[in-house]
């Protein structure tokens, strides 16, 4: 690998032992993947659960990271501020709080921005199109590549930390133009994309991840009206059932003005057709109702949360619409928890949730977990949304709501409702079947675990 003068000095230890160790790791890693050089990165995003001894070694001698560096959420859905209210066991907390606080002290002293969110662009870590970055978190990686047009590999915990400390990353993978083109072309048939709900978008992403595996995809048929709150539900599951790095949407995302541009002028390796039946089967994996009747014609779907209604209602009644987009409240009344925020909710979604909880409260014995960046918590507090949600019995957490890696779900909970396919996928597996997870839209989730005041 060719190193410049400054990078050579890092390897030689002239910038201190932490920088030296980090650069040595990057050189070995880059060499293993055939990278010929390093490039400067614009920002980093690192996981806060690095083993404490390794964190101490890699930060030894540094004053601050070489680039703007934010922190991923606390893992395992464990929020140090609200774990007790969440119902997480005290013995679990006691095993984790000491290490968490020791890490926090290092991050504070060394100048890591303690954002604790899974999408750092919402809290100031906002790269430009073409910037090289090193972010942890598969969902944030695919959104950064696809929506922002930044260039991010599927870096792991140690590599992203080493990149933050040195400001460098190996020139490989999705940093290269030729690695960013789509190889799988996706076409939607008989589906009104403008009326797709969040969980239907999640179902499409969950299905496409399986089909594409580690290949980039390009989707036709979406309009520029699709905002980030909708795009994230489509894109995040791509890296759950697969390892998709870039999801191009023709006419929407920055590297897909045309289909030809997204494909790099080549023919796709595979065509994937999404039809009503495809969507029905994808939804049915985590649902408790048979959607075959509702989906017998072109998908009748509900409107995305927080967006104004327009045009004729897609279903005859509100109950019909609810059935079309998720498990009905009656079918899931036995749920012990509703879980939102995988990925972390936006301020618009929190506003919608606060509205749903007006004149309602969480039923006795049930829980409502809300994953949300604590920086935005202050804004939501100013707007009155926090008070509405917390007074109704909800609990905010600046934590990873997919509960990776050990899912300390309260023992009293054996059925969770969520609108997140990622959370459903991981919690159902990490709890080894003890906890069942069902997908429903946010409105149905709230109806199932609350009652009128």
Tab-separated table of C-alpha atoms in Angstrom:
chain	number	residue	atom	x	y	z
A	1	UNK	CA	0.000	0.000	0.000
A	2	UNK	CA	1.239	3.461	-0.896
A	3	UNK	CA	1.178	5.841	2.087
A	4	UNK	CA	1.782	9.574	1.973
A	5	UNK	CA	4.262	11.305	4.268
A	6	UNK	CA	1.754	11.972	7.054
A	7	UNK	CA	0.364	8.429	6.958
A	8	UNK	CA	3.891	7.011	7.093
A	9	UNK	CA	4.557	9.153	10.159
A	10	UNK	CA	1.422	7.749	11.780
A	11	UNK	CA	2.657	4.180	11.242
A	12	UNK	CA	6.029	5.146	12.670
A	13	UNK	CA	4.420	6.386	15.886
A	14	UNK	CA	5.174	10.085	15.430
A	15	UNK	CA	1.561	11.000	16.249
A	16	UNK	CA	1.388	8.861	19.370
A	17	UNK	CA	0.603	5.235	20.209
A	18	UNK	CA	-3.163	5.441	19.624
A	19	UNK	CA	-2.803	6.843	16.126
A	20	UNK	CA	-0.050	4.336	15.377
A	21	UNK	CA	-2.164	1.359	16.430
A	22	UNK	CA	-5.139	2.662	14.463
A	23	UNK	CA	-3.171	3.241	11.271
A	24	UNK	CA	-1.500	-0.158	11.517
A	25	UNK	CA	-4.959	-1.738	11.677
A	26	UNK	CA	-6.138	0.217	8.654
A	27	UNK	CA	-3.067	-0.721	6.626
A	28	UNK	CA	-3.523	-4.427	7.380
A	29	UNK	CA	-7.239	-4.261	6.703
A	30	UNK	CA	-6.827	-2.307	3.477
A	31	UNK	CA	-4.075	-4.605	2.242
A	32	UNK	CA	-6.261	-7.647	2.867
A	33	UNK	CA	-8.956	-6.099	0.656
A	34	UNK	CA	-6.572	-4.986	-2.076
A	35	UNK	CA	-6.632	-1.240	-1.390
A	36	UNK	CA	-3.703	0.566	-2.972
A	37	UNK	CA	-3.862	3.714	-0.853
A	38	UNK	CA	-5.635	5.594	1.909
A	39	UNK	CA	-8.043	8.505	1.416
A	40	UNK	CA	-9.053	11.281	3.775
A	41	UNK	CA	-12.534	10.929	5.217
A	42	UNK	CA	-14.963	13.744	5.981
A	43	UNK	CA	-16.541	12.209	9.085
A	44	UNK	CA	-16.891	9.100	11.195
A	45	UNK	CA	-19.590	7.470	13.283
A	46	UNK	CA	-18.514	4.880	15.828
A	47	UNK	CA	-20.135	2.372	18.138
A	48	UNK	CA	-19.942	3.220	21.869
A	49	UNK	CA	-19.428	-0.381	23.021
A	50	UNK	CA	-15.814	-0.889	21.955
A	51	UNK	CA	-14.079	-3.138	24.524
A	52	UNK	CA	-12.734	-0.738	27.125
A	53	UNK	CA	-9.102	-1.906	26.953
A	54	UNK	CA	-9.046	-1.557	23.171
A	55	UNK	CA	-10.707	1.865	23.367
A	56	UNK	CA	-8.041	3.017	25.815
A	57	UNK	CA	-5.260	1.743	23.562
A	58	UNK	CA	-6.618	3.268	20.360
A	59	UNK	CA	-7.255	6.684	21.917
A	60	UNK	CA	-3.986	6.856	23.850
A	61	UNK	CA	-2.220	10.123	23.130
A	62	UNK	CA	-4.934	11.719	21.008
A	63	UNK	CA	-6.607	15.038	21.897
A	64	UNK	CA	-9.644	14.452	19.680
A	65	UNK	CA	-10.581	12.453	16.578
A	66	UNK	CA	-9.121	13.642	13.298
A	67	UNK	CA	-12.598	14.291	11.867
A	68	UNK	CA	-16.112	15.042	13.080
A	69	UNK	CA	-17.071	11.849	14.920
A	70	UNK	CA	-20.499	11.027	16.316
A	71	UNK	CA	-21.560	8.045	18.405
A	72	UNK	CA	-24.004	5.258	17.571
A	73	UNK	CA	-26.822	4.492	20.055
A	74	UNK	CA	-26.268	2.596	23.253
A	75	UNK	CA	-26.606	-1.048	22.272
A	76	UNK	CA	-29.082	-3.661	23.523
A	77	UNK	CA	-31.853	-1.035	23.810
A	78	UNK	CA	-30.130	-0.094	27.079
A	79	UNK	CA	-30.530	3.595	27.845
A	80	UNK	CA	-28.530	4.704	30.913
A	81	UNK	CA	-31.062	7.458	31.625
A	82	UNK	CA	-34.260	5.443	31.329
A	83	UNK	CA	-33.510	1.724	31.730
A	84	UNK	CA	-35.533	1.442	34.942
A	85	UNK	CA	-38.611	3.035	33.372
A	86	UNK	CA	-38.176	0.672	30.420
A	87	UNK	CA	-38.438	-2.298	32.760
A	88	UNK	CA	-34.920	-3.615	32.095
A	89	UNK	CA	-33.701	-5.817	34.937
A	90	UNK	CA	-31.570	-4.180	37.619
A	91	UNK	CA	-28.946	-6.930	37.521
A	92	UNK	CA	-28.503	-6.362	33.778
A	93	UNK	CA	-28.064	-2.641	34.385
A	94	UNK	CA	-25.534	-3.189	37.168
A	95	UNK	CA	-23.404	-5.339	34.857
A	96	UNK	CA	-23.329	-2.675	32.175
A	97	UNK	CA	-23.416	0.763	33.779
A	98	UNK	CA	-19.832	0.820	35.046
A	99	UNK	CA	-18.325	0.034	31.642
A	100	UNK	CA	-20.745	2.410	29.947
A	101	UNK	CA	-19.708	5.265	32.239
A	102	UNK	CA	-15.995	4.503	31.784
A	103	UNK	CA	-16.428	4.665	28.021
A	104	UNK	CA	-18.450	7.865	28.251
A	105	UNK	CA	-15.643	9.483	30.215
A	106	UNK	CA	-13.126	8.604	27.485
A	107	UNK	CA	-15.430	9.802	24.713
A	108	UNK	CA	-15.971	13.096	26.512
A	109	UNK	CA	-12.285	13.657	27.257
A	110	UNK	CA	-11.257	12.788	23.706
A	111	UNK	CA	-13.864	14.921	21.952
A	112	UNK	CA	-16.185	12.309	20.450
A	113	UNK	CA	-19.621	13.848	20.002
A	114	UNK	CA	-21.973	11.843	22.213
A	115	UNK	CA	-24.940	11.836	19.857
A	116	UNK	CA	-26.098	8.249	20.541
A	117	UNK	CA	-28.237	7.989	17.439
A	118	UNK	CA	-28.281	5.589	14.500
A	119	UNK	CA	-28.668	8.267	11.826
A	120	UNK	CA	-26.072	10.954	12.617
A	121	UNK	CA	-27.092	13.199	9.704
A	122	UNK	CA	-30.083	14.262	11.822
A	123	UNK	CA	-27.802	15.691	14.515
A	124	UNK	CA	-25.037	17.456	12.590
A	125	UNK	CA	-22.904	14.744	10.998
A	126	UNK	CA	-23.964	15.601	7.450
A	127	UNK	CA	-21.521	14.658	4.660
A	128	UNK	CA	-21.816	15.991	1.134
A	129	UNK	CA	-22.211	14.049	-2.074
A	130	UNK	CA	-18.921	12.344	-2.909
A	131	UNK	CA	-17.436	12.638	0.589
A	132	UNK	CA	-15.648	9.558	1.907
A	133	UNK	CA	-16.924	8.591	5.357
A	134	UNK	CA	-16.597	5.712	7.804
A	135	UNK	CA	-19.826	5.061	9.686
A	136	UNK	CA	-20.864	2.108	11.788
A	137	UNK	CA	-24.457	0.915	11.449
A	138	UNK	CA	-25.734	-0.860	8.365
A	139	UNK	CA	-28.903	1.236	8.104
A	140	UNK	CA	-27.055	4.535	8.323
A	141	UNK	CA	-24.505	3.273	5.825
A	142	UNK	CA	-27.050	2.466	3.117
A	143	UNK	CA	-28.904	5.768	3.678
A	144	UNK	CA	-25.670	7.765	3.525
A	145	UNK	CA	-24.650	6.051	0.294
A	146	UNK	CA	-28.071	6.191	-1.303
A	147	UNK	CA	-29.790	9.378	-0.146
A	148	UNK	CA	-26.842	11.631	0.678
A	149	UNK	CA	-24.522	10.385	-2.052
A	150	UNK	CA	-21.634	10.082	0.406
A	151	UNK	CA	-19.293	7.105	0.058
A	152	UNK	CA	-19.330	4.655	2.921
A	153	UNK	CA	-18.204	1.044	3.145
A	154	UNK	CA	-19.788	-1.490	5.466
A	155	UNK	CA	-17.074	-0.855	8.033
A	156	UNK	CA	-17.138	-2.629	11.372
A	157	UNK	CA	-16.697	-1.234	14.864
A	158	UNK	CA	-12.907	-1.237	15.110
A	159	UNK	CA	-12.297	-0.001	11.555
A	160	UNK	CA	-14.643	2.960	11.948
A	161	UNK	CA	-12.926	3.898	15.219
A	162	UNK	CA	-9.485	3.651	13.593
A	163	UNK	CA	-10.721	5.817	10.717
A	164	UNK	CA	-12.059	8.419	13.148
A	165	UNK	CA	-8.723	8.605	14.983
A	166	UNK	CA	-6.566	8.864	11.843
A	167	UNK	CA	-8.959	10.625	9.479
A	168	UNK	CA	-8.164	7.974	6.861
A	169	UNK	CA	-9.770	4.893	5.362
A	170	UNK	CA	-8.580	2.382	2.731
A	171	UNK	CA	-9.606	3.273	-0.820
A	172	UNK	CA	-11.762	0.261	-1.581
A	173	UNK	CA	-15.272	-1.050	-2.070
A	174	UNK	CA	-18.019	1.546	-2.272
A	175	UNK	CA	-15.470	4.359	-2.394
A	176	UNK	CA	-14.866	3.353	-6.034
A	177	UNK	CA	-17.163	4.522	-8.852
A	178	UNK	CA	-17.410	1.087	-10.398
A	179	UNK	CA	-18.537	-0.498	-7.117
A	180	UNK	CA	-21.501	1.847	-6.740
A	181	UNK	CA	-23.482	0.882	-9.820
A	182	UNK	CA	-26.630	-1.179	-9.459
A	183	UNK	CA	-26.666	-4.799	-10.555
A	184	UNK	CA	-30.265	-5.574	-9.624
A	185	UNK	CA	-33.116	-3.707	-11.323
A	186	UNK	CA	-36.394	-3.532	-9.404
A	187	UNK	CA	-39.756	-2.882	-11.020
A	188	UNK	CA	-43.094	-2.394	-9.256
A	189	UNK	CA	-46.318	-3.613	-10.863
A	190	UNK	CA	-49.909	-2.744	-9.929
A	191	UNK	CA	-48.793	-0.927	-6.790
A	192	UNK	CA	-49.604	2.716	-6.037
A	193	UNK	CA	-46.221	3.754	-4.669
A	194	UNK	CA	-47.445	7.135	-3.443
A	195	UNK	CA	-49.780	5.377	-1.005
A	196	UNK	CA	-47.318	2.847	0.345
A	197	UNK	CA	-47.191	2.921	4.129
A	198	UNK	CA	-44.027	2.693	6.188
A	199	UNK	CA	-44.475	-1.015	6.876
A	200	UNK	CA	-45.187	-1.773	3.230
A	201	UNK	CA	-41.985	0.032	2.279
A	202	UNK	CA	-40.232	-2.006	4.965
A	203	UNK	CA	-41.654	-5.214	3.540
A	204	UNK	CA	-40.325	-4.318	0.093
A	205	UNK	CA	-36.864	-3.606	1.506
A	206	UNK	CA	-36.883	-6.813	3.545
A	207	UNK	CA	-37.755	-8.852	0.450
A	208	UNK	CA	-35.248	-7.053	-1.787
A	209	UNK	CA	-32.392	-7.619	0.640
A	210	UNK	CA	-32.860	-11.356	0.259
A	211	UNK	CA	-32.949	-11.072	-3.513
A	212	UNK	CA	-30.006	-8.719	-3.974
A	213	UNK	CA	-27.747	-10.006	-1.169
A	214	UNK	CA	-24.550	-7.893	-1.489
A	215	UNK	CA	-25.433	-6.272	-4.823
A	216	UNK	CA	-26.576	-2.677	-5.258
A	217	UNK	CA	-30.130	-2.129	-6.457
A	218	UNK	CA	-31.996	0.423	-8.558
A	219	UNK	CA	-35.741	0.971	-8.223
A	220	UNK	CA	-38.009	2.662	-10.733
A	221	UNK	CA	-41.390	4.243	-10.196
A	222	UNK	CA	-40.925	6.456	-7.132
A	223	UNK	CA	-41.478	10.216	-7.158
A	224	UNK	CA	-39.363	12.966	-5.634
A	225	UNK	CA	-42.144	13.501	-3.089
A	226	UNK	CA	-40.745	10.581	-1.096
A	227	UNK	CA	-39.172	12.147	1.993
A	228	UNK	CA	-36.522	10.690	4.260
A	229	UNK	CA	-39.069	9.400	6.775
A	230	UNK	CA	-40.399	7.104	4.063
A	231	UNK	CA	-37.135	6.266	2.308
A	232	UNK	CA	-35.499	5.016	5.515
A	233	UNK	CA	-38.171	2.343	5.999
A	234	UNK	CA	-37.473	1.080	2.486
A	235	UNK	CA	-33.682	1.181	2.735
A	236	UNK	CA	-32.800	0.011	6.244
A	237	UNK	CA	-34.157	-3.570	5.802
A	238	UNK	CA	-31.980	-3.993	2.689
A	239	UNK	CA	-29.020	-4.496	5.006
A	240	UNK	CA	-30.913	-6.830	7.345
A	241	UNK	CA	-31.766	-9.696	4.996
A	242	UNK	CA	-28.929	-8.720	2.659
A	243	UNK	CA	-25.802	-6.600	2.536
A	244	UNK	CA	-26.914	-3.969	0.024
A	245	UNK	CA	-24.645	-0.924	0.049
A	246	UNK	CA	-26.463	1.428	-2.333
A	247	UNK	CA	-30.146	1.680	-3.212
A	248	UNK	CA	-30.606	3.916	-6.232
A	249	UNK	CA	-34.082	5.311	-6.932
A	250	UNK	CA	-34.385	6.719	-10.430
A	251	UNK	CA	-35.048	10.446	-10.374
A	252	UNK	CA	-34.816	10.624	-6.580
A	253	UNK	CA	-31.360	9.706	-5.276
A	254	UNK	CA	-28.243	11.667	-6.290
A	255	UNK	CA	-26.518	9.019	-8.412
A	256	UNK	CA	-29.602	7.925	-10.337
A	257	UNK	CA	-30.837	10.762	-12.534
A	258	UNK	CA	-31.546	8.036	-15.076
A	259	UNK	CA	-31.731	4.264	-15.025
A	260	UNK	CA	-28.680	4.114	-17.292
A	261	UNK	CA	-26.641	6.213	-14.869
A	262	UNK	CA	-27.562	3.981	-11.923
A	263	UNK	CA	-26.592	0.865	-13.879
A	264	UNK	CA	-23.351	2.364	-15.136
A	265	UNK	CA	-24.454	1.836	-18.725
A	266	UNK	CA	-24.577	-1.943	-18.301
A	267	UNK	CA	-27.389	-4.456	-18.323
A	268	UNK	CA	-28.558	-5.584	-14.860
A	269	UNK	CA	-27.589	-9.030	-13.616
A	270	UNK	CA	-31.099	-9.630	-12.320
A	271	UNK	CA	-34.605	-8.201	-12.603
A	272	UNK	CA	-36.868	-8.310	-9.554
A	273	UNK	CA	-40.579	-7.625	-9.975
A	274	UNK	CA	-42.602	-6.468	-6.981
A	275	UNK	CA	-46.280	-7.309	-7.353
A	276	UNK	CA	-49.205	-7.231	-4.892
A	277	UNK	CA	-48.700	-10.916	-4.125
A	278	UNK	CA	-44.987	-10.319	-3.437
A	279	UNK	CA	-45.843	-7.605	-0.968
A	280	UNK	CA	-48.533	-9.718	0.697
A	281	UNK	CA	-46.098	-12.544	1.380
A	282	UNK	CA	-43.412	-10.168	2.666
A	283	UNK	CA	-45.847	-8.539	5.074
A	284	UNK	CA	-47.198	-11.876	6.277
A	285	UNK	CA	-43.877	-12.883	7.868
A	286	UNK	CA	-44.486	-10.714	10.906
A	287	UNK	CA	-48.240	-10.184	10.786
A	288	UNK	CA	-51.108	-11.801	12.590
A	289	UNK	CA	-53.790	-11.263	9.972
A	290	UNK	CA	-54.387	-12.717	6.538
A	291	UNK	CA	-54.079	-9.855	4.066
A	292	UNK	CA	-55.089	-11.837	1.022
A	293	UNK	CA	-58.570	-10.342	0.838
A	294	UNK	CA	-57.339	-6.802	1.378
A	295	UNK	CA	-54.659	-7.209	-1.250
A	296	UNK	CA	-56.746	-9.009	-3.854
A	297	UNK	CA	-56.681	-5.923	-6.057
A	298	UNK	CA	-54.050	-3.218	-6.527
A	299	UNK	CA	-52.709	-2.629	-3.040
A	300	UNK	CA	-55.194	-0.546	-0.995
A	301	UNK	CA	-52.895	1.140	1.472
A	302	UNK	CA	-53.062	3.687	4.232
A	303	UNK	CA	-51.354	7.043	4.070
A	304	UNK	CA	-47.918	7.616	5.577
A	305	UNK	CA	-48.046	8.928	9.127
A	306	UNK	CA	-47.717	12.647	9.550
A	307	UNK	CA	-48.615	13.439	5.944
A	308	UNK	CA	-51.829	15.140	4.812
A	309	UNK	CA	-54.497	13.085	3.101
A	310	UNK	CA	-55.093	13.710	-0.571
A	311	UNK	CA	-57.384	12.117	-3.100
A	312	UNK	CA	-59.975	9.443	-2.423
A	313	UNK	CA	-59.575	7.134	0.542
A	314	UNK	CA	-57.906	3.860	-0.526
A	315	UNK	CA	-60.265	1.762	1.618
A	316	UNK	CA	-63.930	1.997	2.492
A	317	UNK	CA	-63.399	2.463	6.230
A	318	UNK	CA	-60.608	3.251	8.654
A	319	UNK	CA	-60.678	-0.361	9.877
A	320	UNK	CA	-60.250	-1.617	6.310
A	321	UNK	CA	-57.270	0.680	5.844
A	322	UNK	CA	-55.761	-0.455	9.123
A	323	UNK	CA	-56.087	-4.102	8.091
A	324	UNK	CA	-54.451	-3.368	4.738
A	325	UNK	CA	-51.319	-1.924	6.279
A	326	UNK	CA	-50.814	-4.042	9.344
A	327	UNK	CA	-52.097	-6.249	12.095
A	328	UNK	CA	-55.358	-4.957	13.540
A	329	UNK	CA	-55.582	-3.811	17.129
A	330	UNK	CA	-58.003	-6.608	17.994
A	331	UNK	CA	-55.597	-9.261	16.728
A	332	UNK	CA	-52.698	-7.976	18.804
A	333	UNK	CA	-54.436	-6.803	21.950
A	334	UNK	CA	-52.310	-9.250	23.917
A	335	UNK	CA	-49.066	-7.430	23.071
A	336	UNK	CA	-47.026	-6.353	26.076
A	337	UNK	CA	-45.077	-3.642	24.304
A	338	UNK	CA	-45.021	-1.314	21.325
A	339	UNK	CA	-41.542	-0.388	20.167
A	340	UNK	CA	-40.698	2.490	17.814
A	341	UNK	CA	-37.425	4.003	16.660
A	342	UNK	CA	-35.488	1.471	14.589
A	343	UNK	CA	-34.178	3.582	12.954
A	344	UNK	CA	-34.593	6.436	15.433
A	345	UNK	CA	-37.767	8.423	14.954
A	346	UNK	CA	-37.694	11.851	13.354
A	347	UNK	CA	-39.304	14.881	14.959
A	348	UNK	CA	-42.252	14.528	12.554
A	349	UNK	CA	-42.821	10.941	13.645
A	350	UNK	CA	-42.665	11.946	17.313
A	351	UNK	CA	-45.243	14.645	16.611
A	352	UNK	CA	-47.501	12.026	15.058
A	353	UNK	CA	-47.015	9.689	18.020
A	354	UNK	CA	-47.865	12.488	20.461
A	355	UNK	CA	-51.072	13.090	18.530
A	356	UNK	CA	-52.025	9.430	18.688
A	357	UNK	CA	-51.591	9.444	22.462
A	358	UNK	CA	-53.807	12.471	23.043
A	359	UNK	CA	-56.491	11.491	25.604
A	360	UNK	CA	-54.987	7.976	25.886
A	361	UNK	CA	-52.555	6.209	28.197
A	362	UNK	CA	-50.528	2.996	28.111
A	363	UNK	CA	-52.570	0.194	29.599
A	364	UNK	CA	-51.464	-1.314	32.927
A	365	UNK	CA	-48.809	-3.966	32.454
A	366	UNK	CA	-47.847	-2.758	28.973
A	367	UNK	CA	-44.928	-0.665	27.737
A	368	UNK	CA	-44.094	1.842	25.027
A	369	UNK	CA	-40.434	2.264	24.027
A	370	UNK	CA	-39.455	5.183	21.788
A	371	UNK	CA	-35.975	5.328	20.219
A	372	UNK	CA	-35.064	8.971	19.673
A	373	UNK	CA	-31.894	11.071	19.517
A	374	UNK	CA	-31.507	13.006	22.753
A	375	UNK	CA	-30.582	16.166	20.839
A	376	UNK	CA	-34.007	16.091	19.207
A	377	UNK	CA	-35.610	15.213	22.521
A	378	UNK	CA	-35.012	18.839	23.556
A	379	UNK	CA	-36.861	20.098	20.478
A	380	UNK	CA	-39.711	17.671	21.094
A	381	UNK	CA	-39.827	18.908	24.675
A	382	UNK	CA	-40.136	22.512	23.498
A	383	UNK	CA	-43.007	21.468	21.225
A	384	UNK	CA	-44.838	19.646	23.990
A	385	UNK	CA	-44.512	16.225	22.350
A	386	UNK	CA	-42.336	14.758	25.101
A	387	UNK	CA	-44.840	15.673	27.783
A	388	UNK	CA	-47.713	14.116	25.827
A	389	UNK	CA	-45.835	10.861	25.271
A	390	UNK	CA	-44.309	10.515	28.725
A	391	UNK	CA	-47.512	11.460	30.532
A	392	UNK	CA	-49.249	8.736	28.537
A	393	UNK	CA	-46.679	6.217	29.786
A	394	UNK	CA	-44.125	6.164	26.960
A	395	UNK	CA	-40.391	6.007	27.610
A	396	UNK	CA	-37.716	7.593	25.415
A	397	UNK	CA	-34.363	5.902	24.885
A	398	UNK	CA	-31.229	7.020	23.032
A	399	UNK	CA	-30.517	3.356	22.404
A	400	UNK	CA	-30.479	0.743	19.639
A	401	UNK	CA	-34.084	-0.393	19.481
A	402	UNK	CA	-33.299	-3.572	17.567
A	403	UNK	CA	-31.784	-4.643	20.925
A	404	UNK	CA	-28.541	-5.953	19.393
A	405	UNK	CA	-26.693	-7.935	20.719
A	406	UNK	CA	-28.458	-9.475	23.725
A	407	UNK	CA	-32.028	-8.062	23.817
A	408	UNK	CA	-32.804	-7.526	27.524
A	409	UNK	CA	-36.556	-7.447	26.899
A	410	UNK	CA	-38.519	-7.500	30.200
A	411	UNK	CA	-39.603	-11.001	31.162
A	412	UNK	CA	-43.234	-9.909	31.326
A	413	UNK	CA	-43.214	-9.145	27.586
A	414	UNK	CA	-43.713	-12.016	25.147
A	415	UNK	CA	-45.290	-10.132	22.221
A	416	UNK	CA	-43.970	-6.861	20.770
A	417	UNK	CA	-45.535	-4.648	18.140
A	418	UNK	CA	-43.393	-2.461	15.922
A	419	UNK	CA	-43.438	-0.810	12.516
A	420	UNK	CA	-39.776	-1.748	11.989
A	421	UNK	CA	-38.783	-4.855	10.029
A	422	UNK	CA	-35.240	-4.533	11.370
A	423	UNK	CA	-36.416	-4.591	14.977
A	424	UNK	CA	-38.767	-7.486	14.255
A	425	UNK	CA	-35.992	-9.463	12.574
A	426	UNK	CA	-33.399	-9.101	15.308
A	427	UNK	CA	-35.538	-9.182	18.453
A	428	UNK	CA	-37.341	-12.343	17.355
A	429	UNK	CA	-33.982	-14.045	16.764
A	430	UNK	CA	-31.996	-12.660	19.686
A	431	UNK	CA	-34.667	-13.777	22.150
A	432	UNK	CA	-34.668	-17.243	20.532
A	433	UNK	CA	-38.410	-17.301	20.149
A	434	UNK	CA	-39.276	-16.243	23.709
A	435	UNK	CA	-40.553	-12.930	22.347
A	436	UNK	CA	-42.796	-12.858	19.300
A	437	UNK	CA	-42.742	-9.714	17.182
A	438	UNK	CA	-45.500	-8.487	14.903
A	439	UNK	CA	-45.442	-5.686	12.345
A	440	UNK	CA	-48.196	-3.070	12.349
A	441	UNK	CA	-48.447	0.596	11.514
A	442	UNK	CA	-47.846	3.059	14.343
A	443	UNK	CA	-51.548	3.812	14.764
A	444	UNK	CA	-52.439	0.131	15.240
A	445	UNK	CA	-49.538	-0.407	17.638
A	446	UNK	CA	-50.681	2.486	19.818
A	447	UNK	CA	-54.315	1.324	19.754
A	448	UNK	CA	-53.273	-2.138	20.916
A	449	UNK	CA	-51.349	-1.108	24.026
A	450	UNK	CA	-53.332	1.951	25.162
A	451	UNK	CA	-56.786	2.828	26.390
A	452	UNK	CA	-58.775	6.057	26.668
A	453	UNK	CA	-58.161	8.313	29.670
